[in-house]
XYZ file of C-alpha atoms in Angstrom:
779
model
C 4.687 -25.134 0.917
C 5.792 -26.556 4.271
C 2.819 -27.385 6.552
C 3.732 -27.647 10.213
C 1.424 -29.552 12.541
C 3.812 -30.734 15.227
C 2.305 -33.164 17.763
C 5.351 -32.876 20.063
C 5.246 -29.337 21.446
C 8.499 -27.938 22.845
C 6.702 -26.147 25.730
C 5.245 -27.776 28.766
C 1.570 -27.230 29.488
C 2.629 -24.885 32.290
C 4.694 -22.790 29.939
C 1.938 -22.628 27.414
C -0.538 -21.599 30.080
C 1.757 -18.756 31.153
C 1.988 -17.541 27.554
C -1.778 -17.813 27.225
C -2.205 -15.676 30.388
C 0.101 -13.015 28.923
C -1.692 -13.227 25.636
C -5.019 -12.545 27.349
C -3.531 -9.558 29.112
C -2.109 -8.190 25.877
C -5.563 -8.624 24.233
C -7.090 -6.601 27.053
C -4.450 -3.898 27.005
C -4.534 -3.410 23.258
C -8.319 -3.079 23.363
C -8.160 -0.804 26.404
C -5.587 1.501 24.737
C -8.014 2.134 21.892
C -10.972 2.440 24.228
C -9.204 5.012 26.367
C -8.423 7.073 23.308
C -12.030 7.170 22.236
C -14.117 7.038 25.457
C -11.638 8.061 28.087
C -10.578 11.527 26.823
C -12.599 14.671 26.351
C -13.307 15.289 22.658
C -15.246 18.370 21.740
C -14.195 18.402 18.029
C -16.706 15.823 16.738
C -13.831 14.035 15.029
C -13.509 10.330 15.775
C -10.177 9.362 17.318
C -10.355 5.849 15.980
C -8.214 2.777 16.395
C -8.249 -0.889 15.417
C -9.204 -3.280 18.226
C -10.162 -6.131 15.882
C -7.047 -5.810 13.657
C -4.960 -5.847 16.806
C -6.696 -8.886 18.261
C -5.795 -11.154 15.298
C -2.094 -10.371 15.850
C -1.903 -10.887 19.621
C -0.848 -14.559 19.691
C 1.588 -14.151 16.782
C 3.343 -11.280 18.602
C 3.224 -12.789 22.131
C 4.885 -15.921 20.848
C 7.668 -13.750 19.338
C 8.334 -11.230 22.127
C 7.872 -13.550 25.101
C 9.843 -16.499 23.749
C 11.543 -16.168 20.422
C 13.106 -12.723 19.906
C 16.604 -11.704 20.890
C 17.849 -8.163 21.454
C 19.501 -8.370 18.003
C 16.288 -8.963 16.122
C 14.382 -6.102 14.431
C 10.639 -6.327 13.842
C 8.279 -4.393 11.511
C 4.774 -4.464 12.915
C 1.693 -4.048 10.779
C 0.247 -0.533 11.148
C -3.120 -1.451 12.710
C -1.467 -3.635 15.400
C 0.347 -0.743 17.076
C -1.707 -1.085 20.288
C -0.437 -4.687 20.617
C 3.166 -3.489 20.292
C 2.662 -0.858 22.983
C 0.882 -3.331 25.247
C 3.792 -5.757 24.962
C 6.374 -3.016 25.562
C 4.476 -2.014 28.661
C 4.537 -5.535 30.055
C 8.286 -5.762 29.255
C 9.006 -2.548 31.132
C 9.788 -0.539 28.010
C 6.790 1.837 28.245
C 5.481 3.767 31.206
C 1.850 3.173 32.047
C 1.204 6.945 31.788
C 1.431 6.543 27.960
C -1.233 3.827 27.649
C -4.218 6.258 27.562
C -2.458 8.584 25.048
C -2.981 6.781 21.729
C -3.363 9.394 18.957
C -2.938 12.268 21.444
C -0.293 15.013 21.281
C 2.941 13.737 22.719
C 1.480 10.242 23.097
C 1.423 6.972 21.255
C 1.212 7.391 17.502
C -1.638 5.995 15.524
C 0.736 3.617 13.744
C 4.225 2.454 14.836
C 6.726 5.310 14.483
C 10.433 4.774 14.931
C 11.065 8.452 15.731
C 7.857 9.603 17.394
C 6.768 6.799 19.705
C 8.193 6.771 23.236
C 8.931 3.052 23.333
C 10.988 0.751 21.114
C 9.728 0.723 17.556
C 12.109 -0.667 14.887
C 10.274 0.437 11.735
C 7.655 3.062 10.902
C 4.797 1.225 9.219
C 1.955 3.694 8.653
C 2.208 3.240 4.860
C 0.724 -0.157 4.041
C 3.203 -2.419 2.240
C 6.168 -0.029 2.586
C 6.815 -0.747 6.287
C 6.806 -4.500 5.652
C 9.496 -4.216 3.003
C 11.621 -1.900 5.192
C 12.861 -4.825 7.214
C 14.020 -6.514 4.014
C 16.051 -3.489 2.949
C 17.415 -3.108 6.483
C 18.700 -6.697 6.251
C 20.405 -5.918 2.970
C 21.828 -2.673 4.347
C 23.280 -4.557 7.333
C 24.859 -7.085 4.947
C 26.404 -4.258 3.003
C 27.614 -2.561 6.158
C 29.301 -5.709 7.423
C 31.100 -6.125 4.098
C 32.664 -2.695 4.385
C 33.505 -2.194 8.050
C 35.001 -4.686 10.514
C 33.420 -3.366 13.730
C 29.784 -3.465 12.680
C 27.720 -5.339 15.295
C 26.038 -8.582 14.290
C 22.333 -8.604 13.725
C 19.620 -11.201 14.253
C 16.457 -11.772 12.264
C 14.668 -9.101 10.327
C 10.977 -9.828 10.822
C 7.930 -8.310 9.178
C 4.424 -8.832 10.585
C 1.995 -7.852 7.898
C -1.684 -8.123 7.147
C -2.891 -10.280 4.258
C -4.408 -7.204 2.562
C -0.896 -5.697 2.384
C -0.104 -8.387 -0.142
C -2.183 -6.386 -2.662
C 0.511 -3.690 -2.682
C 2.896 -3.711 -5.596
C 5.816 -2.722 -3.330
C 5.633 -6.140 -1.743
C 6.120 -8.008 -4.970
C 8.762 -5.665 -6.370
C 10.804 -6.354 -3.256
C 10.130 -10.130 -3.147
C 11.124 -10.492 -6.838
C 14.578 -8.873 -6.496
C 17.078 -11.673 -7.066
C 19.356 -10.694 -4.190
C 16.527 -11.123 -1.688
C 16.497 -14.895 -2.112
C 19.803 -15.030 -0.234
C 18.609 -13.175 2.837
C 18.156 -16.077 5.240
C 17.742 -13.714 8.159
C 14.466 -12.514 6.705
C 11.121 -13.736 8.229
C 7.700 -12.552 7.236
C 4.560 -13.558 9.088
C 1.279 -12.846 7.289
C -1.757 -12.321 9.479
C -4.178 -14.198 7.245
C -7.482 -13.083 8.751
C -9.200 -12.920 5.375
C -10.729 -9.481 5.978
C -9.904 -6.101 4.578
C -11.177 -2.713 5.677
C -14.564 -2.976 3.925
C -15.284 -6.652 3.634
C -14.572 -10.311 4.094
C -12.248 -11.065 1.185
C -14.193 -13.537 -1.093
C -11.180 -15.553 -2.251
C -7.765 -14.998 -0.654
C -6.176 -17.430 -3.153
C -3.474 -18.426 -0.710
C -2.177 -21.116 -3.095
C -1.356 -18.425 -5.651
C 0.438 -16.314 -3.037
C 2.363 -19.356 -1.786
C 3.463 -20.111 -5.333
C 4.640 -16.561 -5.935
C 6.840 -16.558 -2.873
C 8.142 -20.048 -3.586
C 9.012 -19.073 -7.163
C 11.096 -16.200 -5.727
C 13.095 -18.661 -3.662
C 11.392 -18.239 -0.303
C 10.574 -20.998 2.134
C 6.768 -20.998 2.486
C 5.139 -22.208 5.683
C 1.406 -22.357 6.222
C -0.242 -22.554 9.663
C -3.920 -23.172 8.956
C -5.195 -25.245 11.864
C -4.220 -25.487 15.505
C -3.534 -28.678 17.413
C -7.050 -28.967 18.955
C -8.918 -29.167 15.677
C -6.084 -31.090 13.967
C -6.579 -33.893 16.470
C -10.285 -33.895 15.741
C -9.496 -34.189 12.028
C -7.833 -37.553 12.781
C -11.058 -39.090 14.137
C -13.643 -40.938 12.036
C -15.428 -38.338 9.957
C -12.584 -35.838 10.574
C -11.314 -35.817 7.028
C -14.765 -34.766 5.808
C -14.954 -32.173 8.571
C -11.636 -30.715 7.414
C -12.635 -30.806 3.771
C -15.906 -29.065 4.526
C -14.192 -26.239 6.432
C -11.510 -25.751 3.787
C -13.893 -25.808 0.846
C -16.389 -23.318 2.226
C -16.125 -19.672 1.105
C -14.430 -17.218 3.421
C -17.756 -15.480 4.044
C -19.401 -18.697 5.196
C -16.564 -19.425 7.591
C -16.741 -15.914 9.020
C -20.522 -16.408 9.479
C -19.869 -19.481 11.621
C -18.030 -17.282 14.046
C -21.099 -15.113 14.562
C -23.800 -17.726 15.152
C -24.842 -19.297 18.451
C -22.672 -22.318 19.282
C -25.749 -24.562 19.277
C -26.181 -23.918 15.513
C -22.654 -24.862 14.478
C -23.081 -28.619 13.978
C -26.125 -28.182 11.742
C -24.545 -25.404 9.695
C -21.316 -27.389 9.141
C -22.999 -30.649 8.223
C -25.597 -28.964 5.990
C -27.750 -31.118 3.756
C -24.939 -33.161 2.293
C -22.970 -34.230 5.333
C -22.398 -37.952 5.727
C -23.491 -39.977 8.727
C -19.868 -40.043 9.818
C -19.690 -36.240 9.811
C -22.983 -35.943 11.733
C -21.733 -38.521 14.252
C -18.416 -36.671 14.747
C -20.026 -33.301 15.183
C -22.699 -34.721 17.514
C -20.014 -36.233 19.688
C -18.337 -32.909 20.341
C -19.626 -30.774 23.239
C -21.015 -27.473 21.941
C -18.229 -25.355 23.455
C -15.514 -27.733 22.162
C -16.900 -27.437 18.659
C -17.018 -23.634 18.966
C -13.399 -23.603 20.141
C -12.326 -25.941 17.446
C -13.798 -23.859 14.643
C -11.763 -20.924 15.978
C -8.594 -23.019 16.421
C -6.488 -21.563 13.629
C -2.732 -21.893 13.366
C -2.071 -18.192 14.025
C -3.605 -18.585 17.512
C -1.793 -21.796 18.554
C 1.084 -20.503 20.656
C 2.990 -23.770 20.702
C 2.646 -24.227 16.940
C 3.834 -20.662 16.341
C 6.923 -21.261 18.476
C 7.758 -24.466 16.670
C 7.501 -22.602 13.378
C 9.692 -19.710 14.444
C 12.421 -22.097 15.543
C 12.360 -24.429 12.543
C 12.540 -21.968 9.591
C 15.369 -22.296 7.100
C 18.028 -19.693 7.846
C 19.648 -19.949 4.412
C 16.752 -18.300 2.537
C 13.905 -15.923 3.440
C 10.785 -17.432 4.992
C 7.163 -16.384 4.798
C 4.638 -17.845 7.281
C 0.978 -17.682 6.379
C -0.732 -17.750 9.757
C -4.486 -18.159 9.572
C -6.201 -15.999 12.192
C -9.568 -14.558 13.136
C -9.969 -10.801 12.910
C -11.242 -9.709 16.328
C -10.231 -12.953 17.989
C -11.581 -13.022 21.509
C -13.624 -9.843 21.039
C -17.413 -9.544 20.563
C -16.608 -8.245 17.058
C -14.721 -11.358 15.934
C -15.492 -12.344 12.379
C -17.909 -9.400 11.780
C -17.484 -8.180 8.209
C -17.469 -4.515 9.321
C -15.290 -4.844 12.419
C -12.236 -3.097 11.012
C -12.577 0.124 13.047
C -15.480 -0.947 15.229
C -15.186 0.070 18.900
C -16.338 -2.056 21.814
C -19.097 -0.569 23.964
C -18.700 0.053 27.709
C -20.527 -3.149 28.646
C -18.466 -5.095 26.164
C -15.255 -3.715 27.578
C -16.388 -4.659 31.090
C -17.122 -8.230 29.950
C -13.707 -8.429 28.195
C -11.929 -7.350 31.370
C -13.606 -10.134 33.278
C -12.675 -12.731 30.658
C -9.090 -11.493 30.627
C -8.755 -11.575 34.397
C -8.381 -7.887 35.002
C -10.402 -4.917 36.216
C -12.009 -2.304 33.975
C -11.705 0.234 36.795
C -7.946 -0.367 36.915
C -7.158 -1.043 33.228
C -3.395 -0.744 33.453
C -2.959 -2.903 36.480
C 0.279 -4.899 36.139
C 0.358 -8.672 36.205
C 0.489 -9.766 39.833
C 4.098 -9.917 41.122
C 5.514 -13.303 41.926
C 3.417 -15.145 39.357
C 4.895 -17.125 36.517
C 3.558 -14.561 34.030
C 5.151 -11.669 35.874
C 8.459 -13.522 36.128
C 8.402 -14.270 32.402
C 7.708 -10.598 31.593
C 10.676 -9.572 33.733
C 13.031 -12.103 32.167
C 12.030 -11.225 28.655
C 12.233 -7.520 29.322
C 15.827 -7.959 30.520
C 16.728 -10.235 27.593
C 15.404 -7.780 24.996
C 17.148 -4.683 26.378
C 19.457 -3.062 23.862
C 22.674 -1.228 24.331
C 22.764 2.329 23.150
C 24.195 2.946 19.677
C 27.569 4.722 19.708
C 28.126 7.085 16.812
C 30.972 6.385 14.450
C 33.985 8.715 14.257
C 33.230 12.061 12.624
C 34.106 12.190 8.958
C 35.256 15.374 7.264
C 33.515 16.192 4.008
C 35.431 18.856 2.024
C 33.490 21.989 1.017
C 35.245 21.952 -2.374
C 37.494 19.679 -4.373
C 39.356 22.631 -5.819
C 39.122 21.500 -9.434
C 38.572 24.103 -12.111
C 35.606 23.755 -14.378
C 36.565 25.200 -17.786
C 34.819 23.075 -20.402
C 31.088 22.986 -21.018
C 29.575 20.223 -18.896
C 26.215 19.065 -17.765
C 25.412 18.706 -14.086
C 24.886 15.022 -14.605
C 28.350 14.632 -16.021
C 29.713 16.865 -13.239
C 28.236 14.477 -10.692
C 30.021 11.537 -12.322
C 33.332 13.394 -12.283
C 32.803 14.483 -8.647
C 32.204 10.925 -7.439
C 35.167 9.565 -9.411
C 37.481 12.293 -8.010
C 36.098 11.844 -4.538
C 37.782 8.486 -4.110
C 41.148 10.224 -4.500
C 40.525 13.636 -2.964
C 38.566 12.484 0.100
C 39.370 8.765 0.529
C 38.109 8.443 4.124
C 34.789 10.053 3.281
C 34.461 8.170 -0.002
C 34.577 4.866 1.906
C 31.216 5.849 3.378
C 29.578 6.528 -0.005
C 27.380 3.913 -1.497
C 25.514 4.441 -4.762
C 22.413 2.732 -6.015
C 20.613 2.653 -9.333
C 17.592 0.887 -10.867
C 19.511 -0.380 -13.943
C 20.412 3.173 -15.090
C 23.909 3.533 -13.579
C 25.728 3.962 -16.881
C 23.141 6.373 -18.352
C 23.288 8.555 -15.217
C 27.088 8.880 -15.370
C 28.107 6.585 -12.523
C 30.511 4.675 -14.759
C 33.700 6.289 -13.473
C 32.724 5.698 -9.885
C 31.774 2.095 -10.587
C 35.066 1.434 -12.359
C 36.927 2.560 -9.250
C 34.802 0.988 -6.509
C 33.104 -2.057 -8.113
C 29.589 -3.507 -7.774
C 28.628 -4.831 -4.375
C 27.488 -8.446 -4.389
C 26.691 -10.818 -1.537
C 28.814 -13.360 -3.385
C 31.740 -12.507 -5.601
C 31.020 -13.269 -9.251
C 33.367 -13.848 -12.129
C 33.568 -11.074 -14.669
C 33.456 -12.816 -18.016
C 34.134 -9.557 -19.909
C 37.307 -8.619 -18.041
C 39.380 -9.297 -21.178
C 37.142 -7.290 -23.512
C 39.182 -4.255 -24.450
C 36.250 -2.512 -26.094
C 34.283 -2.334 -22.849
C 34.319 1.106 -21.120
C 32.326 0.205 -18.023
C 33.935 -2.522 -15.874
C 31.180 -4.478 -14.221
C 33.144 -6.133 -11.468
C 30.854 -7.727 -8.838
C 32.798 -8.052 -5.543
C 32.004 -8.424 -1.858
C 33.322 -4.947 -1.002
C 31.995 -2.923 -3.986
C 30.338 0.396 -3.320
C 27.603 0.426 -5.956
C 24.377 -1.593 -5.534
C 22.532 -2.286 -8.754
C 18.837 -3.152 -8.580
C 16.351 -4.050 -11.239
C 14.112 -1.474 -12.852
C 11.970 -0.852 -9.755
C 12.136 2.654 -8.297
C 10.270 1.552 -5.185
C 12.990 -0.942 -4.373
C 15.643 1.664 -5.000
C 14.315 4.186 -2.456
C 13.396 1.424 -0.007
C 17.029 0.365 0.033
C 18.191 3.951 -0.007
C 16.171 4.797 3.079
C 17.581 1.915 5.093
C 21.166 2.572 3.952
C 20.518 6.077 5.258
C 19.505 4.740 8.679
C 22.593 2.644 9.484
C 24.161 5.467 11.503
C 21.297 5.272 13.994
C 20.749 1.515 13.879
C 24.304 0.278 14.137
C 26.473 3.373 14.640
C 28.104 3.300 11.223
C 27.538 6.237 8.904
C 26.874 5.784 5.204
C 26.274 8.408 2.569
C 23.803 6.699 0.253
C 23.281 8.247 -3.187
C 20.726 6.981 -5.728
C 20.291 8.001 -9.342
C 17.146 7.500 -11.347
C 15.420 9.193 -14.256
C 13.717 12.363 -12.992
C 10.293 11.591 -14.553
C 10.057 8.579 -12.220
C 10.733 10.448 -9.001
C 6.997 10.657 -8.400
C 6.757 6.873 -8.642
C 9.406 6.522 -5.943
C 8.299 9.476 -3.813
C 5.908 7.883 -1.383
C 8.254 5.103 -0.144
C 11.180 7.524 -0.072
C 9.135 9.998 1.922
C 8.144 7.253 4.333
C 11.813 6.347 4.699
C 12.656 9.982 5.556
C 9.795 9.948 8.099
C 11.392 6.907 9.654
C 14.791 8.586 10.001
C 16.572 7.603 6.795
C 18.922 10.239 5.334
C 20.047 9.987 1.723
C 20.622 11.807 -1.512
C 18.247 11.154 -4.428
C 19.382 12.335 -7.865
C 16.760 12.751 -10.538
C 18.385 12.955 -13.934
C 17.898 13.783 -16.727
C 15.072 16.248 -15.982
C 12.523 18.401 -17.694
C 11.723 19.137 -21.330
C 15.444 19.769 -21.791
C 15.493 16.018 -22.549
C 13.631 17.034 -25.677
C 14.106 14.082 -28.062
C 12.845 11.562 -25.492
C 9.319 12.980 -25.563
C 6.707 13.572 -22.965
C 7.040 10.225 -21.202
C 10.584 11.155 -20.149
C 10.103 14.877 -19.464
C 9.407 15.745 -15.847
C 7.117 18.624 -14.938
C 6.135 18.580 -11.265
C 9.289 17.270 -9.648
C 10.775 20.695 -8.668
C 7.678 21.369 -6.577
C 7.734 17.867 -5.183
C 11.267 18.375 -3.877
C 10.426 21.745 -2.357
C 7.444 20.264 -0.493
C 9.145 17.168 0.944
C 9.842 17.457 4.715
C 13.361 16.830 6.034
C 14.805 17.204 2.548
C 16.468 19.979 0.635
C 15.689 20.281 -3.071
C 18.539 21.418 -5.355
C 18.740 22.265 -9.040
C 22.170 23.741 -9.784
C 22.878 25.027 -13.292
C 26.669 24.884 -13.430
C 29.237 22.197 -12.686
C 30.883 24.324 -10.005
C 27.543 24.846 -8.246
C 26.905 21.115 -8.409
C 30.240 20.405 -6.744
C 29.653 22.852 -3.917
C 26.028 21.969 -3.240
C 26.556 18.225 -3.517
C 29.431 18.198 -1.089
C 27.348 20.282 1.289
C 24.511 17.774 0.976
C 26.834 14.866 1.636
C 27.945 16.539 4.855
C 24.302 16.578 6.055
C 23.646 12.853 5.562
C 24.093 10.193 8.247
C 24.437 12.500 11.216
C 22.169 13.511 14.096
C 19.947 16.324 12.947
C 20.917 15.693 9.313
C 18.704 15.861 6.277
C 18.151 14.255 2.934
C 18.593 15.955 -0.397
C 17.001 15.732 -3.858
C 19.032 16.904 -6.831
C 17.403 17.623 -10.166
C 20.111 17.407 -12.817
C 20.391 17.658 -16.577
C 22.335 16.226 -19.511
C 22.599 19.630 -21.237
C 26.219 20.877 -21.356
C 26.528 24.502 -20.133
C 29.529 26.772 -20.527
C 30.899 27.437 -17.010
C 31.974 30.914 -18.097
C 28.346 31.949 -18.013
C 28.423 31.646 -14.205
C 31.111 34.324 -13.943
C 32.754 32.579 -11.014
C 35.114 34.995 -9.247
C 38.813 34.198 -9.242
C 39.576 36.107 -6.061
C 39.691 33.560 -3.233
C 37.605 35.657 -0.861
C 34.934 36.377 -3.489
C 35.036 32.729 -4.595
C 34.286 31.597 -1.028
C 31.519 34.172 -0.853
C 29.986 32.728 -4.066
C 30.294 29.181 -2.605
C 28.427 30.209 0.578
C 25.681 31.825 -1.487
C 25.415 28.776 -3.704
C 24.907 26.400 -0.781
C 22.498 28.934 0.779
C 20.220 28.813 -2.268
C 21.381 31.170 -4.976
C 23.404 34.172 -6.096
C 23.390 37.127 -8.538
C 25.307 36.519 -11.747
C 25.077 40.074 -13.076
C 27.185 42.796 -11.499
C 24.475 45.482 -11.765
C 23.649 47.588 -8.763
C 20.172 46.247 -7.801
C 19.005 49.858 -7.536
C 19.555 50.318 -11.257
C 17.682 47.203 -12.404
C 14.472 47.637 -14.290
C 13.539 43.931 -14.159
C 15.021 40.868 -12.529
C 15.234 37.546 -14.329
C 15.320 34.515 -12.000
C 16.282 31.107 -13.345
C 17.653 27.740 -12.202
C 19.059 24.603 -13.699
C 19.497 23.914 -17.383
C 17.484 26.946 -18.468
C 20.084 29.444 -17.290
C 21.664 30.085 -20.800
C 18.251 31.281 -22.035
C 17.836 33.501 -18.987
C 21.259 35.093 -19.609
C 20.573 35.470 -23.289
C 17.299 37.154 -22.494
C 19.160 39.669 -20.309
C 21.406 40.539 -23.289
C 18.374 40.965 -25.595
C 16.806 43.304 -23.082
C 20.113 45.253 -22.775
C 20.039 45.761 -26.538
C 16.633 47.353 -26.027
C 18.003 49.645 -23.312
C 16.477 47.632 -20.494
C 18.766 46.813 -17.546
C 17.933 43.260 -16.351
C 19.511 41.685 -13.286
C 19.955 37.920 -13.274
C 19.569 35.701 -10.221
C 20.632 32.048 -10.438
C 18.951 29.870 -7.882
C 20.605 26.604 -6.801
C 17.822 25.666 -4.362
C 14.362 27.276 -4.497
C 13.695 25.171 -1.403
C 16.236 27.080 0.719
C 15.097 30.437 -0.694
C 11.536 29.594 0.220
C 12.633 28.724 3.747
C 14.355 32.095 3.939
C 11.103 33.675 2.783
C 9.138 31.824 5.454
C 11.646 32.762 8.165
C 11.284 36.479 7.480
C 9.344 38.076 10.319
C 8.835 34.745 12.106
C 8.368 34.926 15.876
C 10.556 31.958 16.551
C 13.969 31.071 15.028
C 13.857 28.703 12.122
C 16.035 27.136 9.514
C 15.887 29.925 6.950
C 18.868 32.174 6.174
C 18.985 35.775 4.947
C 19.667 34.653 1.331
C 16.294 36.036 0.158
C 17.224 39.563 1.222
C 20.616 39.239 -0.451
C 19.030 38.141 -3.734
C 16.088 40.532 -3.672
C 16.954 43.595 -1.549
C 13.792 44.962 0.020
C 14.662 48.564 -0.829
C 15.012 47.908 -4.593
C 11.715 46.501 -5.860
C 11.556 45.458 -9.497
C 9.298 43.244 -11.627
C 10.311 39.563 -11.673
C 10.342 37.014 -14.411
C 10.984 33.468 -13.077
C 11.944 30.706 -15.482
C 12.200 26.985 -14.719
C 12.182 23.769 -16.723
C 9.360 22.515 -14.581
C 6.039 23.707 -13.238
C 6.168 27.567 -12.939
C 4.326 27.751 -9.640
C 7.498 26.439 -7.936
C 8.909 29.989 -7.923
C 5.645 31.924 -7.661
C 6.281 32.581 -3.951
C 8.910 35.141 -4.905
C 6.137 37.602 -5.664
C 5.624 37.869 -1.938
C 9.214 38.759 -1.168
C 8.683 42.438 -1.948
C 5.251 42.525 -3.485
C 6.700 42.644 -7.014
C 4.753 42.147 -10.189
C 5.718 38.716 -11.556
C 5.508 36.435 -14.562
C 6.247 32.770 -13.887
C 7.397 30.807 -16.913
C 7.695 27.069 -16.990
C 6.157 23.816 -18.164
C 2.489 23.140 -17.671
C 1.733 20.600 -20.422
C 3.076 17.199 -21.379
C 6.014 17.430 -23.750
C 6.622 15.892 -27.086
C 9.699 14.756 -29.039
C 11.560 17.654 -30.560
C 14.953 19.275 -30.505
C 16.017 21.433 -27.556
C 15.195 24.864 -29.079
C 11.784 23.644 -30.303
C 10.935 22.251 -26.866
C 11.723 25.538 -25.191
C 9.613 27.449 -27.701
C 6.700 25.011 -27.320
C 6.610 25.656 -23.606
C 7.408 29.363 -23.670
C 10.742 29.217 -21.876
C 13.018 30.174 -24.788
C 15.011 33.416 -24.895
C 12.372 35.293 -26.838
C 9.584 34.283 -24.481
C 11.610 35.383 -21.461
C 12.421 38.763 -22.945
C 8.832 39.255 -24.045
C 7.569 38.469 -20.550
C 9.923 41.083 -19.076
C 8.887 43.760 -21.606
C 5.214 42.972 -21.012
C 5.713 43.535 -17.248
C 7.422 46.848 -17.883
C 4.754 48.093 -20.269
C 2.004 47.894 -17.666
């Protein structure tokens, strides 16, 4: 721990006074933004608009010291969710936000409830609505920038990557998974500032255990700085009786300290001294004017502007730094220190009083700082200094639609992905330079070995490969500065956090990457929330869940995914794929790569399998025109395998992924019984559902006509859908033509077995499929 209590401030008293004037105006504006949202707009719904005046207030000085003195235009800052009004207030004073937006918090087309990189009208570097995830985003952005600079010469330099987070966010596991990653200890450009106000949503936190938190960061290689007291009270601590005064304040429970903030100033001395205070303590407290003592008790390090600036300038730039800045929740507001102030709103009279204290007018809440004053001049200078140049997009990169390789041997889609990536370095070298793969310690078991052997492991510092002379080693683990695979520990949250930021480099620095991550499909749900938040913030990437489903029979229920197909279908700005055949994997994956890292692009989620499937089952046409037609259908969402005239079908079997051999076998069983069954192979139920949604829509959408191609409206037949996942994923197909339907899939946890036993257990074997079809026809 590095305590900083400088007695030689860098700023003159005039400079500090100017910053304090701006800080008071930001305090007012942040409170007024929330007030206008709740009391200044008509609201006939009865639903509270909400906002966080107190949570904003504790961050004001921390942020003013940054934006109005410390930041450069190269720095990127993640702001804690509940302090969004402070960010908007600062951007307004810097000329980055029109005053017309200030009354629009949480309104349509206005300021978002929490900082949003894509939806807010002013500069927001990271979307932070998800507690804990937004704070780590800056960390992964720093690593992404390091990676980008190692690959491309023209990448612009970056400054600090700063996260401003609330102390309650340190309860989130995502924080510690990120902090513990060994590579993070080398990110000297990383700065975290913790708003240590010792309150959460419901309560005053009884014991924040800051020493334990400090030790955890220090053990991970971080510089730890603690700003507990400001300069006013620190000077008092040096007087006779001051050491006892300091010890008394630091030993008291958080709740008692918060209570001191709520009592009349005349009671403070007696409450602090209590029944055990020494004569020296009584003498010291009695010597302090009542208001001076009240100010001193509130003089925490996170509100001392000079101390904050000294801290920002003195951190070690060779390793990450965390600053624990003690603050008061609601600082400067009537709600300060109240245990239930989290979402409390100031009343009209309280807002009027605050306006007077802050030197502004409640009847003109957005009045700018008077021109010609030192504060106005500083705002103008800082606004100009923080202006950013627009990001120029990198040169367009051609992604081939096909690699042209034949697929003749049985192969799993997971193995096909490994082959595709390995071939990609030769067949599309310019595009392959943009590919970066990531894995949480499962690279070899998800078939990335060939790619890794060709491209190497990315490392911030080149490391010696001690196994280079081992002839029995298949996977060459060469860690080099320009490698294209990033290996993380077994932490899926870290994986997708990095993936999201790698997928945002095209918009941050104008250099496109195509980030691809592999993880075991059962753990997609563990990674989903941070990945979804990354997509919300503009990250574009490809997530590969493999192996998937009960097809991974011997592994048992813990490694057999059930709900992931539906998860993929429901994720916004993402296309979910589950190809069955190696050829389909090639076409759809190349198509997905072409949609990543470009304006208007989209992420993709692939659900793959380790089950080898004979490519002959797909009946891929040899005629070039028919082959291209099949490719287009595959990337549109699916195709018909059987050559039956749909008007002659008595039942249609619909399958996807590893279960397709059973679907085709069931069609043959039915044919032996004189029943003509058509077979539809879906590559993306997601795209087929969009086609379904687009049908009859009043406005154009993203859906194609693939649904009508697969299920012609004029030829209605019963449907049997089969999936190695939850059956409701394909249940929407019943609405395509109003067909009778049976949806087969996995609805219970699996168990260890062989493949055939697993399919029988869950009713997705050949016999169950054929039986479902005959049952529909017998109605």
